[in-house]
Amino acid sequence: MTDECTITEGMSAMDLVYDRPESLLDVRMHYCPGCGHSTVHKLLMEVVDEMEINSEIIGVAPVGCSVLAYEYMNIDMHQAAHGRATALATGIKRVLPDKYVFTYQGDGDLAAIGTAETIHSANRGENFLIIFINNGIYGMTGGQMAPTTPEGGKTATSPYGRDIGDMGAPIDIAAMIAPLPGTFYITRQTVHNAKGVRKTKKALTNALKYQQLNKGLCFVEIVTNCPSNWKLTPYEANQWMVDNMFDNYPLGDIKVPAKEDLS
Amino acid sequence: MSEILFMKGNEALAEAAIRAGLDAYFGYPITPQSEILEYLAVQMPKRGGVVLQAESEVASINMIYGAAGAGARVMTTTSSPGMSLMQEGISYIASAQLPCLLANVVRGGPGLGTIQPSQGDYFQATKGGGHGDYHMIVLAPSTVQEMADFVYLGFDLADKYRTPAMILADGALGQGMEKVVFPEYDPAKMKQPKPWATTGKANDRERNVITSLWLQPEKMEELNQLLQDKYRTISEQEVLWEEYQTEDAEVLFTAFGLAARIARKTIQLAREQGIKAGLFRPKTVWPFPYKRLNELARQVDMILDVELNAGQMVEDVRLGVEGVTPVFFHGRMGGMIPTPEEVLEKMEANLQTVRSNGQSKEVAK
């Protein structure tokens, strides 16, 4: 296509230090400029390639901006109804216990309409990975309040700002499921800077490796942005995220397996 | 020669599912069908396979959606309020064209209703139930034996057409005990090739994506056309019904499931009084046997449709009859069951109306 820039001029194969992971399809993504989804997609597919599990992994993409993840990930994928990703993943993993299974869910999906499925999958210790993209807003439907929207957050359905007394406080699912014996590994990361990207990739790698141990649910939350619906530039959105999201959702490991559990 | 067993309908259904190679069952307790989950909870760990009590019917049906997509032979069962909760998932499964078997052991409604038998979910089962243009194959057993037989048939049809199939029973068929024989099931049918399943993208094939989402309306219409073509084929090839004493019938009862058993007894009573009555019982209520019913309608003076509801299948009966003969209805609701005597009384009154109006086919000749 003529409107796409190419950067191959002046480059030789020898100079190549970074390339698209094989498991990520070479197609244009629908995500908005600055959105964290594309970064997480790429990281996940890098991990899949590095672990060489492309033929052994099944992804579940429920309703939300990332429902079309199957357009980008060159692996077997199953689209789910809003909130039901972990029920689907339970069905898949229970009949294919030797395969890797992950869900890729937004905050409305995982923390509102799918809360029951999230908590009970965690409580049963389902042996799959939940990737939780928390940007504090409904993206696909156009910027409505999410259960994770920070206090005072202005959205299409909280136009005067989120009022805790009226609309409840931002919900922290990671903290809620951490005490459950069924959860094995829970961490919260971000992808807005190089350090965050590296740590997120490490978290995804850990989580998929832990799945081999069959010891319970792994949960990787990624606090990210939504420039379009926050009505900010990508740069401003990242700044707003640092200022408003991280207080509610502190980064770092929330539950890590003990050494003796890693065998 | 297979052994004759004495079982509850719910247990017979569960046992048949195991014999048909059930890989996984996901369900949530609800009266009057909890014995299915209970039976499988005992048997599946011993005989191989997954059984899981979900947190809700919403979760059950979506576990089915996932496991069916992964290529497993799967089943869930519930009763009316639970089936209402499953409708969203069924719509997705129909759209994504996945095979699975469902059973609704219907209880009286609407709302929380009662735990007594009912046929009040006929519309929900046969007309779609969830959102969008889809159908399920719906089998309506009338005996405990058929509770078992239709499990085999349901799995086969679901696989053949990649579509959800449902057994539409009721509380009496679920709870009642009768003799049952389990025919041999061909093991080859248990593991149909499912090249579309999400089992992990093997290196020798493209990735498999299971989805019900097509944002371009042209694509979505294409899928709808495909589904409608499939439903047409099913309507032409898979219609099943039973006739009882229809050869010389002047009065025809139409009824499915439990109501058909009441109609049978009524026919015996009617014939003792010299009234030639017969029964037309759809075994598939979707697809509905319109054509054969129309032929029979031309032969009889009147039809009395009997149901355990306010009159649901009677709409399909009238569609099939196309006005060639009067169609009457008798039903009880909310878990009440009509007696053969009350049905007979209703039929006699209807027949008198028809004959005094000179609508009898004999008179017309």
XYZ file of C-alpha atoms in Angstrom:
628
model
C 0.000 0.000 0.000
C 1.314 3.406 -0.946
C 0.265 5.201 2.213
C 2.395 3.020 4.416
C 5.957 4.049 5.044
C 8.718 1.551 4.571
C 11.987 1.630 6.376
C 13.825 -0.984 4.393
C 15.825 1.496 2.339
C 19.406 1.584 3.412
C 18.902 -1.438 5.645
C 20.422 -4.831 5.177
C 19.418 -8.077 6.816
C 22.583 -7.893 8.842
C 21.388 -4.712 10.496
C 18.148 -6.294 11.665
C 17.993 -6.419 15.436
C 14.247 -6.457 15.887
C 11.424 -7.994 13.878
C 7.757 -8.819 14.059
C 7.177 -12.054 15.962
C 6.148 -14.845 13.621
C 2.977 -15.480 15.564
C 1.823 -11.899 15.011
C 0.132 -11.578 11.643
C 1.411 -8.912 9.273
C -1.840 -6.969 9.052
C -2.847 -3.456 10.003
C -4.363 -3.248 13.474
C -7.549 -1.373 14.244
C -6.282 -0.059 17.556
C -6.048 3.697 18.064
C -2.674 5.458 18.014
C -0.967 5.123 21.378
C -3.179 2.317 22.617
C -1.523 -0.346 24.756
C -3.276 -3.293 23.119
C -0.909 -3.522 20.182
C 2.106 -3.579 22.488
C 0.629 -6.331 24.635
C -0.364 -8.340 21.550
C 3.189 -8.127 20.288
C 4.708 -9.083 23.637
C 2.412 -12.054 24.019
C 3.212 -13.330 20.540
C 6.943 -12.829 21.191
C 6.627 -15.013 24.252
C 4.672 -17.614 22.288
C 7.458 -17.688 19.687
C 10.240 -17.825 22.240
C 8.566 -20.667 24.126
C 7.777 -22.354 20.781
C 4.196 -23.024 21.779
C 2.451 -21.591 18.727
C 0.857 -24.959 18.001
C -0.102 -25.621 21.600
C -1.876 -22.452 22.654
C -5.501 -21.376 22.403
C -6.614 -17.816 23.083
C -10.006 -16.516 24.107
C -10.976 -12.987 23.098
C -14.235 -11.662 24.541
C -16.221 -8.554 23.690
C -14.265 -5.314 23.968
C -11.720 -3.537 21.764
C -9.613 -6.684 21.748
C -12.415 -8.989 20.596
C -10.651 -8.864 17.233
C -7.360 -10.119 18.688
C -7.848 -13.188 16.507
C -7.290 -10.961 13.478
C -3.719 -10.404 14.662
C -2.593 -13.488 16.533
C -1.657 -16.394 14.305
C -2.852 -19.042 16.739
C -6.125 -20.886 17.348
C -8.585 -18.475 18.911
C -12.125 -18.484 20.194
C -14.235 -15.341 20.461
C -16.392 -15.063 23.590
C -19.496 -13.219 24.683
C -19.085 -10.227 26.973
C -17.819 -11.376 30.350
C -17.657 -15.078 29.536
C -14.024 -15.527 28.527
C -12.979 -17.459 31.606
C -15.979 -19.788 31.305
C -14.904 -20.563 27.729
C -11.308 -20.980 28.836
C -12.482 -23.356 31.562
C -14.305 -25.428 28.955
C -11.292 -25.493 26.645
C -8.680 -26.207 29.293
C -10.744 -28.920 30.951
C -10.973 -30.891 27.714
C -7.455 -30.022 26.515
C -5.471 -30.013 29.768
C -2.122 -30.314 27.989
C -2.576 -27.174 25.909
C -1.836 -23.587 26.932
C -4.933 -21.433 27.284
C -5.234 -17.704 27.890
C -7.971 -15.097 27.999
C -7.431 -11.503 26.972
C -9.995 -9.301 28.694
C -10.764 -5.663 29.275
C -11.971 -4.096 32.499
C -15.659 -3.958 31.618
C -15.505 -7.580 30.592
C -13.516 -8.954 33.499
C -14.486 -6.623 36.351
C -18.141 -5.829 35.588
C -20.191 -8.231 33.486
C -17.799 -11.136 33.983
C -17.034 -10.740 37.690
C -18.674 -14.004 38.687
C -16.830 -15.968 36.012
C -13.530 -14.272 36.956
C -13.833 -15.017 40.655
C -15.031 -18.578 40.272
C -12.358 -19.441 37.719
C -9.824 -18.113 40.200
C -11.433 -19.984 43.057
C -11.419 -23.260 41.146
C -7.772 -22.674 40.376
C -8.333 -23.019 36.660
C -4.991 -23.641 35.095
C -4.914 -20.885 32.500
C -3.682 -17.322 32.115
C -5.876 -14.255 32.366
C -4.440 -11.183 30.683
C -6.364 -8.246 32.088
C -6.126 -4.957 30.225
C -7.174 -2.270 32.688
C -7.575 1.180 31.180
C -10.392 2.367 33.391
C -12.909 2.922 30.617
C -15.095 1.156 28.059
C -13.283 1.470 24.765
C -15.325 -0.347 22.158
C -18.657 1.178 23.139
C -17.144 4.639 23.157
C -15.910 5.837 26.519
C -18.377 4.875 29.211
C -17.502 4.418 32.878
C -15.809 1.147 33.808
C -15.804 -0.451 37.240
C -12.105 0.488 37.297
C -12.576 4.183 36.418
C -10.730 6.272 39.042
C -12.618 8.533 41.442
C -13.621 11.722 39.681
C -12.976 10.186 36.270
C -15.121 11.885 33.626
C -16.610 9.527 31.079
C -19.657 9.504 28.803
C -21.705 7.956 31.620
C -20.047 9.771 34.514
C -20.009 13.209 32.901
C -19.569 14.985 36.248
C -16.856 12.620 37.377
C -17.097 9.269 39.113
C -18.848 9.819 42.445
C -17.799 7.032 44.804
C -20.898 7.407 46.967
C -23.145 6.963 43.961
C -21.178 4.761 41.585
C -18.913 2.758 43.852
C -15.147 2.811 44.177
C -12.710 1.605 41.499
C -12.597 -2.139 41.898
C -9.313 -4.019 42.342
C -9.925 -7.539 41.113
C -6.283 -8.585 41.447
C -6.385 -7.838 45.164
C -9.757 -9.562 45.504
C -8.601 -12.845 44.028
C -5.131 -12.867 45.573
C -6.275 -14.499 48.849
C -7.950 -17.372 46.986
C -5.912 -20.589 47.160
C -6.725 -21.209 43.492
C -4.579 -18.304 42.286
C -0.904 -19.039 41.712
C 0.626 -15.899 40.274
C -0.788 -12.379 40.186
C 1.091 -9.371 38.933
C 0.293 -5.877 37.709
C 2.393 -4.243 35.019
C 2.265 -1.474 32.442
C 3.564 -0.991 28.898
C 3.918 2.791 28.613
C 7.706 2.782 28.854
C 10.594 0.469 28.006
C 10.980 -0.776 31.558
C 7.288 -1.588 31.764
C 7.402 -3.420 28.439
C 10.338 -5.551 29.603
C 8.660 -6.385 32.893
C 5.350 -7.189 31.232
C 7.071 -9.567 28.861
C 8.765 -11.259 31.782
C 5.412 -11.540 33.575
C 3.749 -13.117 30.534
C 6.640 -15.546 30.191
C 6.434 -16.510 33.869
C 2.691 -16.979 33.680
C 2.825 -19.267 30.651
C 5.691 -21.270 32.117
C 3.776 -21.672 35.367
C 0.887 -23.099 33.367
C 3.047 -26.159 32.760
C 3.045 -26.773 36.518
C -0.727 -27.088 36.656
C -0.924 -25.220 39.959
C -3.649 -22.692 39.405
C -4.670 -19.460 37.838
C -2.147 -16.897 36.626
C -3.309 -13.329 36.322
C -1.335 -10.616 34.553
C -2.985 -7.219 34.823
C -1.688 -4.518 32.546
C -2.659 -0.982 33.472
C -2.816 0.892 30.219
C -4.291 3.888 28.500
C -7.139 4.853 26.208
C -6.126 8.060 24.464
C -9.240 8.161 22.256
C -11.805 7.834 25.010
C -9.823 9.750 27.589
C -9.740 12.409 24.866
C -6.007 12.965 25.280
C -2.992 12.618 23.029
C -1.044 9.399 23.515
C 1.624 11.283 25.438
C -0.918 13.055 27.672
C -2.777 9.801 28.155
C 0.305 8.089 29.513
C 0.876 10.993 31.873
C -2.765 10.865 33.011
C -2.428 7.133 33.590
C 0.655 7.617 35.764
C -1.096 10.360 37.754
C -4.532 8.793 38.134
C -4.420 5.034 37.569
C -1.312 3.918 39.444
C -2.596 5.181 42.811
C -5.597 2.906 42.466
C -3.668 0.083 40.830
C -0.120 0.006 42.186
C 2.323 -1.775 39.912
C 4.240 -4.867 40.919
C 3.788 -8.466 41.939
C 0.750 -9.179 44.079
C 1.152 -12.906 44.551
C 4.244 -14.846 43.603
C 4.780 -18.566 43.979
C 7.133 -19.718 46.674
C 10.309 -21.377 45.436
C 9.174 -24.815 46.560
C 5.997 -24.379 44.498
C 7.975 -23.976 41.296
C 8.682 -27.641 40.773
C -29.782 -58.543 24.181
C -29.355 -55.426 26.266
C -30.352 -55.388 29.896
C -33.690 -53.847 30.882
C -33.156 -51.229 33.585
C -35.602 -49.283 35.755
C -34.507 -45.660 35.936
C -35.547 -42.073 36.327
C -35.691 -40.154 33.072
C -32.933 -37.821 34.258
C -30.662 -40.739 35.058
C -31.433 -42.458 31.763
C -30.481 -39.291 29.919
C -27.225 -39.037 31.848
C -26.373 -42.713 31.340
C -27.100 -42.485 27.625
C -24.794 -39.482 27.351
C -21.926 -41.448 28.896
C -22.598 -44.365 26.552
C -22.573 -41.928 23.630
C -19.040 -40.880 24.532
C -19.684 -37.709 26.485
C -16.342 -35.938 26.947
C -17.496 -33.159 29.242
C -20.549 -32.022 31.141
C -20.940 -28.569 32.674
C -24.056 -27.800 34.682
C -25.699 -26.048 37.583
C -28.225 -27.623 39.956
C -31.880 -26.835 39.381
C -35.009 -28.852 40.117
C -36.360 -31.014 38.510
C -33.184 -32.136 36.731
C -30.404 -32.041 39.331
C -30.108 -35.850 39.153
C -28.332 -35.469 35.819
C -25.437 -33.550 37.366
C -25.515 -35.828 40.422
C -25.436 -39.000 38.309
C -22.586 -37.702 36.178
C -20.680 -36.502 39.251
C -20.646 -40.123 40.416
C -20.053 -41.791 37.061
C -17.780 -39.529 35.004
C -14.721 -39.751 37.281
C -14.988 -43.561 37.170
C -15.708 -43.879 33.462
C -13.566 -41.061 32.125
C -14.518 -37.536 31.222
C -14.981 -34.094 32.662
C -17.834 -33.134 34.964
C -17.914 -29.680 36.497
C -20.480 -27.829 38.563
C -20.394 -24.275 37.237
C -21.189 -21.105 39.175
C -24.305 -20.448 37.082
C -26.130 -21.519 33.968
C -24.531 -18.551 32.234
C -21.130 -20.043 32.995
C -22.259 -23.607 32.115
C -23.343 -22.716 28.606
C -20.158 -20.748 27.991
C -18.028 -23.632 29.225
C -19.957 -25.685 26.681
C -19.186 -23.049 24.054
C -15.470 -23.294 24.819
C -15.277 -27.074 25.100
C -17.411 -27.639 21.986
C -15.074 -25.289 20.125
C -12.153 -27.363 21.334
C -13.733 -30.379 19.632
C -15.169 -32.227 22.631
C -18.538 -33.998 22.772
C -20.309 -31.877 25.366
C -23.643 -31.563 27.118
C -25.365 -29.316 29.612
C -28.811 -29.674 31.107
C -31.080 -27.411 33.084
C -34.680 -26.473 33.752
C -36.679 -23.484 32.589
C -35.241 -20.513 34.539
C -31.757 -21.862 33.873
C -32.525 -22.248 30.193
C -33.532 -18.592 30.073
C -30.073 -17.730 31.394
C -28.426 -19.856 28.706
C -30.077 -18.174 25.732
C -27.252 -15.745 25.017
C -24.711 -18.546 24.909
C -26.886 -20.721 22.691
C -27.173 -17.895 20.188
C -23.366 -17.677 20.053
C -23.027 -21.451 19.700
C -25.574 -21.539 16.874
C -23.821 -18.650 15.136
C -20.369 -20.180 15.572
C -21.813 -23.509 14.339
C -20.672 -25.763 17.125
C -22.232 -29.110 18.032
C -23.498 -29.691 21.553
C -26.416 -31.304 23.319
C -28.686 -29.440 25.725
C -31.646 -30.642 27.711
C -34.419 -28.599 29.257
C -36.424 -30.539 31.834
C -39.195 -27.996 31.793
C -41.004 -26.778 34.904
C -43.987 -24.486 35.284
C -43.419 -20.783 34.682
C -43.203 -17.909 34.079
C -40.778 -16.552 36.652
C -39.596 -18.888 39.349
C -42.860 -20.705 38.718
C -43.078 -24.190 40.141
C -41.077 -27.382 40.026
C -43.971 -29.362 38.532
C -43.944 -30.508 34.889
C -44.800 -28.096 32.112
C -44.389 -27.594 28.385
C -44.290 -23.834 28.712
C -40.878 -23.486 27.047
C -41.965 -24.732 23.603
C -41.749 -21.271 22.044
C -38.338 -20.634 23.586
C -37.009 -23.976 22.359
C -38.423 -24.025 18.848
C -38.489 -20.388 17.792
C -34.923 -19.476 18.656
C -35.039 -18.335 22.265
C -31.980 -16.122 22.143
C -31.217 -13.211 19.845
C -30.881 -13.413 16.088
C -32.080 -15.806 13.396
C -31.252 -19.307 14.488
C -32.829 -22.618 15.353
C -31.857 -25.617 17.393
C -32.846 -29.165 16.550
C -35.382 -29.900 19.285
C -36.293 -33.466 20.228
C -39.331 -34.054 22.428
C -39.239 -37.393 24.281
C -42.421 -38.910 25.596
C -40.994 -41.827 27.604
C -37.928 -42.545 29.713
C -36.772 -44.768 26.853
C -36.825 -41.775 24.535
C -34.981 -39.686 27.144
C -32.135 -42.105 26.441
C -32.670 -42.675 22.705
C -32.812 -38.974 21.897
C -29.436 -38.425 23.535
C -27.842 -40.640 20.881
C -29.866 -38.998 18.147
C -29.208 -35.504 19.505
C -25.435 -35.949 19.533
C -25.487 -37.427 16.025
C -27.581 -34.615 14.576
C -25.563 -31.947 16.389
C -22.354 -33.311 14.876
C -23.873 -33.841 11.447
C -25.071 -30.257 11.157
C -22.639 -28.510 13.540
C -25.510 -27.076 15.508
C -26.839 -27.221 19.058
C -29.512 -29.859 19.617
C -31.903 -29.873 22.535
C -33.972 -32.434 24.363
C -37.203 -30.754 25.436
C -38.535 -32.832 28.310
C -40.526 -31.960 31.408
C -40.432 -32.573 35.134
C -42.498 -35.756 34.971
C -40.284 -37.363 32.316
C -37.226 -36.341 34.320
C -38.470 -37.598 37.655
C -40.626 -40.540 36.582
C -39.184 -44.057 36.593
C -39.741 -46.478 33.722
C -37.952 -49.332 32.092
C -35.210 -48.436 29.702
C -32.863 -50.331 27.428
C -29.639 -48.769 26.199
C -28.869 -49.810 22.641
C -25.234 -50.157 21.606
C -23.738 -46.907 20.410
C -21.236 -47.002 17.564
C -17.892 -45.819 19.004
C -16.917 -44.456 15.580
C -19.606 -41.827 15.943
C -18.174 -40.533 19.216
C -15.120 -38.966 17.662
C -16.171 -37.262 14.478
C -13.373 -35.433 12.672
C -13.527 -31.745 13.634
C -10.929 -29.960 11.522
C -12.359 -26.595 12.590
C -11.718 -27.113 16.327
C -9.422 -24.870 18.361
C -7.013 -27.538 19.523
C -3.815 -25.588 18.947
C -2.664 -24.510 15.502
C -0.938 -27.570 14.134
C 1.852 -26.734 11.717
C 0.074 -28.338 8.784
C -2.952 -26.105 8.880
C -4.074 -22.485 9.068
C -5.157 -21.161 12.427
C -8.714 -21.963 13.495
C -10.827 -19.076 14.662
C -14.234 -19.609 16.170
C -16.273 -16.464 16.150
C -19.809 -15.173 15.831
C -18.674 -11.645 15.012
C -18.758 -10.315 11.465
C -18.738 -6.537 11.519
C -19.323 -6.174 7.792
C -23.050 -6.627 7.183
C -22.366 -8.382 3.870
C -20.365 -11.019 5.727
C -22.951 -11.322 8.465
C -25.699 -11.821 5.913
C -23.573 -14.471 4.230
C -23.342 -16.356 7.517
C -27.076 -15.989 8.005
C -27.712 -17.412 4.521
C -25.499 -20.356 5.365
C -27.411 -20.972 8.581
C -30.752 -20.701 6.814
C -29.616 -23.166 4.141
C -28.644 -25.561 6.888
C -32.005 -25.125 8.617
C -33.787 -25.811 5.323
C -31.843 -29.046 4.879
C -32.645 -30.111 8.431
C -36.325 -29.278 7.877
C -36.359 -31.470 4.779
C -34.377 -34.411 6.110
C -34.695 -34.739 9.854
C -38.398 -34.456 10.628
C -39.654 -37.191 12.951
C -43.114 -37.971 14.254
C -45.245 -40.819 15.521
C -48.814 -41.708 14.603
C -51.173 -43.742 16.750
C -54.471 -45.041 15.346
C -54.597 -42.416 12.641
C -55.610 -44.811 9.811
C -59.336 -44.450 10.359
C -59.278 -41.379 12.612
C -62.038 -38.796 12.385
C -60.703 -36.867 15.334
C -57.005 -36.135 15.609
C -55.103 -35.259 18.760
C -51.869 -33.379 18.365
C -49.533 -33.436 21.345
C -45.832 -33.809 22.155
C -43.956 -35.292 25.095
C -45.936 -35.988 28.234
C -49.149 -34.530 26.817
C -49.054 -37.168 24.070
C -49.310 -39.890 26.717
C -52.456 -38.300 28.074
C -53.818 -38.053 24.539
C -53.144 -41.773 23.987
C -55.234 -42.689 27.004
C -57.947 -40.293 25.856
C -57.989 -42.022 22.464
C -58.610 -45.367 24.152
C -61.510 -43.868 26.090
C -62.901 -42.233 22.941
C -62.715 -45.447 20.941
C -64.570 -47.281 23.714
C -67.354 -44.803 23.030
C -67.180 -45.371 19.295
C -65.339 -42.163 18.420
C -62.510 -42.877 16.015
C -59.662 -40.830 17.441
C -55.956 -40.877 16.649
C -52.731 -39.170 17.688
C -50.124 -37.206 15.791
C -47.037 -36.735 17.939
C -44.089 -34.692 16.667
C -40.819 -36.166 17.925
C -38.903 -33.278 16.449
C -40.734 -30.104 17.430
C -38.129 -28.207 15.435
C -38.177 -29.050 12.595
C -41.936 -29.446 12.907
C -43.674 -32.086 10.746
C -46.002 -29.648 8.982
C -46.418 -31.659 5.792
C -47.649 -34.920 7.256
C -49.925 -33.049 9.641
C -51.506 -31.279 6.692
C -52.244 -34.625 5.006
C -53.874 -35.958 8.159
C -55.820 -32.743 8.682
C -57.577 -33.335 5.355
C -58.819 -36.692 6.601
C -60.253 -35.738 10.002
C -63.227 -33.699 11.186
C -61.353 -31.821 13.845
C -58.060 -31.557 15.678
C -57.654 -31.120 19.414
C -54.206 -29.989 20.414
C -53.276 -30.862 24.006
C -50.392 -29.224 25.823
C -49.149 -28.430 29.308
C -49.154 -24.717 28.566
C -51.394 -21.901 27.340
C -51.183 -23.048 23.712
C -47.784 -22.926 22.057
C -47.345 -25.870 19.668
C -50.927 -25.237 18.572
C -49.568 -22.301 16.539
C -47.414 -24.700 14.529
C -50.364 -27.083 14.263
C -52.479 -24.302 12.762
C -49.640 -23.395 10.375
C -49.519 -27.015 9.237
C -53.278 -27.463 9.009
C -53.689 -24.338 6.867
C -57.333 -24.022 7.895
C -58.494 -27.245 6.221
C -60.040 -28.502 9.459
C -61.012 -26.870 12.791
C -58.232 -26.843 15.401
C -59.115 -26.677 19.086
C -56.851 -26.451 22.077
C -56.867 -27.789 25.582
C -54.077 -27.047 28.024
C -53.275 -26.764 31.685
C -50.592 -24.453 33.003
C -48.288 -23.870 35.923
C -47.498 -27.519 36.599
C -51.048 -28.870 36.347
C -51.618 -31.957 34.194
C -54.924 -32.599 32.419
C -56.636 -35.949 32.970
C -57.701 -38.093 29.995
C -61.312 -37.688 31.175
C -61.173 -33.900 31.036
C -59.533 -34.010 27.616
C -62.223 -36.426 26.404
C -64.945 -34.118 27.652
C -63.360 -31.188 25.848
C -63.035 -33.220 22.660
C -66.654 -34.332 22.763
C -67.843 -30.754 23.185
C -65.640 -29.624 20.295
C -66.833 -32.485 18.112
C -70.451 -31.615 18.803
C -69.780 -28.018 17.732
C -68.115 -29.186 14.530
C -70.843 -31.645 13.628
C -73.698 -29.268 14.449
C -72.011 -26.720 12.175
C -72.017 -29.329 9.413
C -68.218 -29.232 9.159
C -67.812 -32.980 9.275
C -65.840 -34.405 6.356
C -68.499 -37.200 6.164
C -71.302 -34.640 5.928
C -69.371 -32.696 3.325
C -69.146 -35.781 1.129
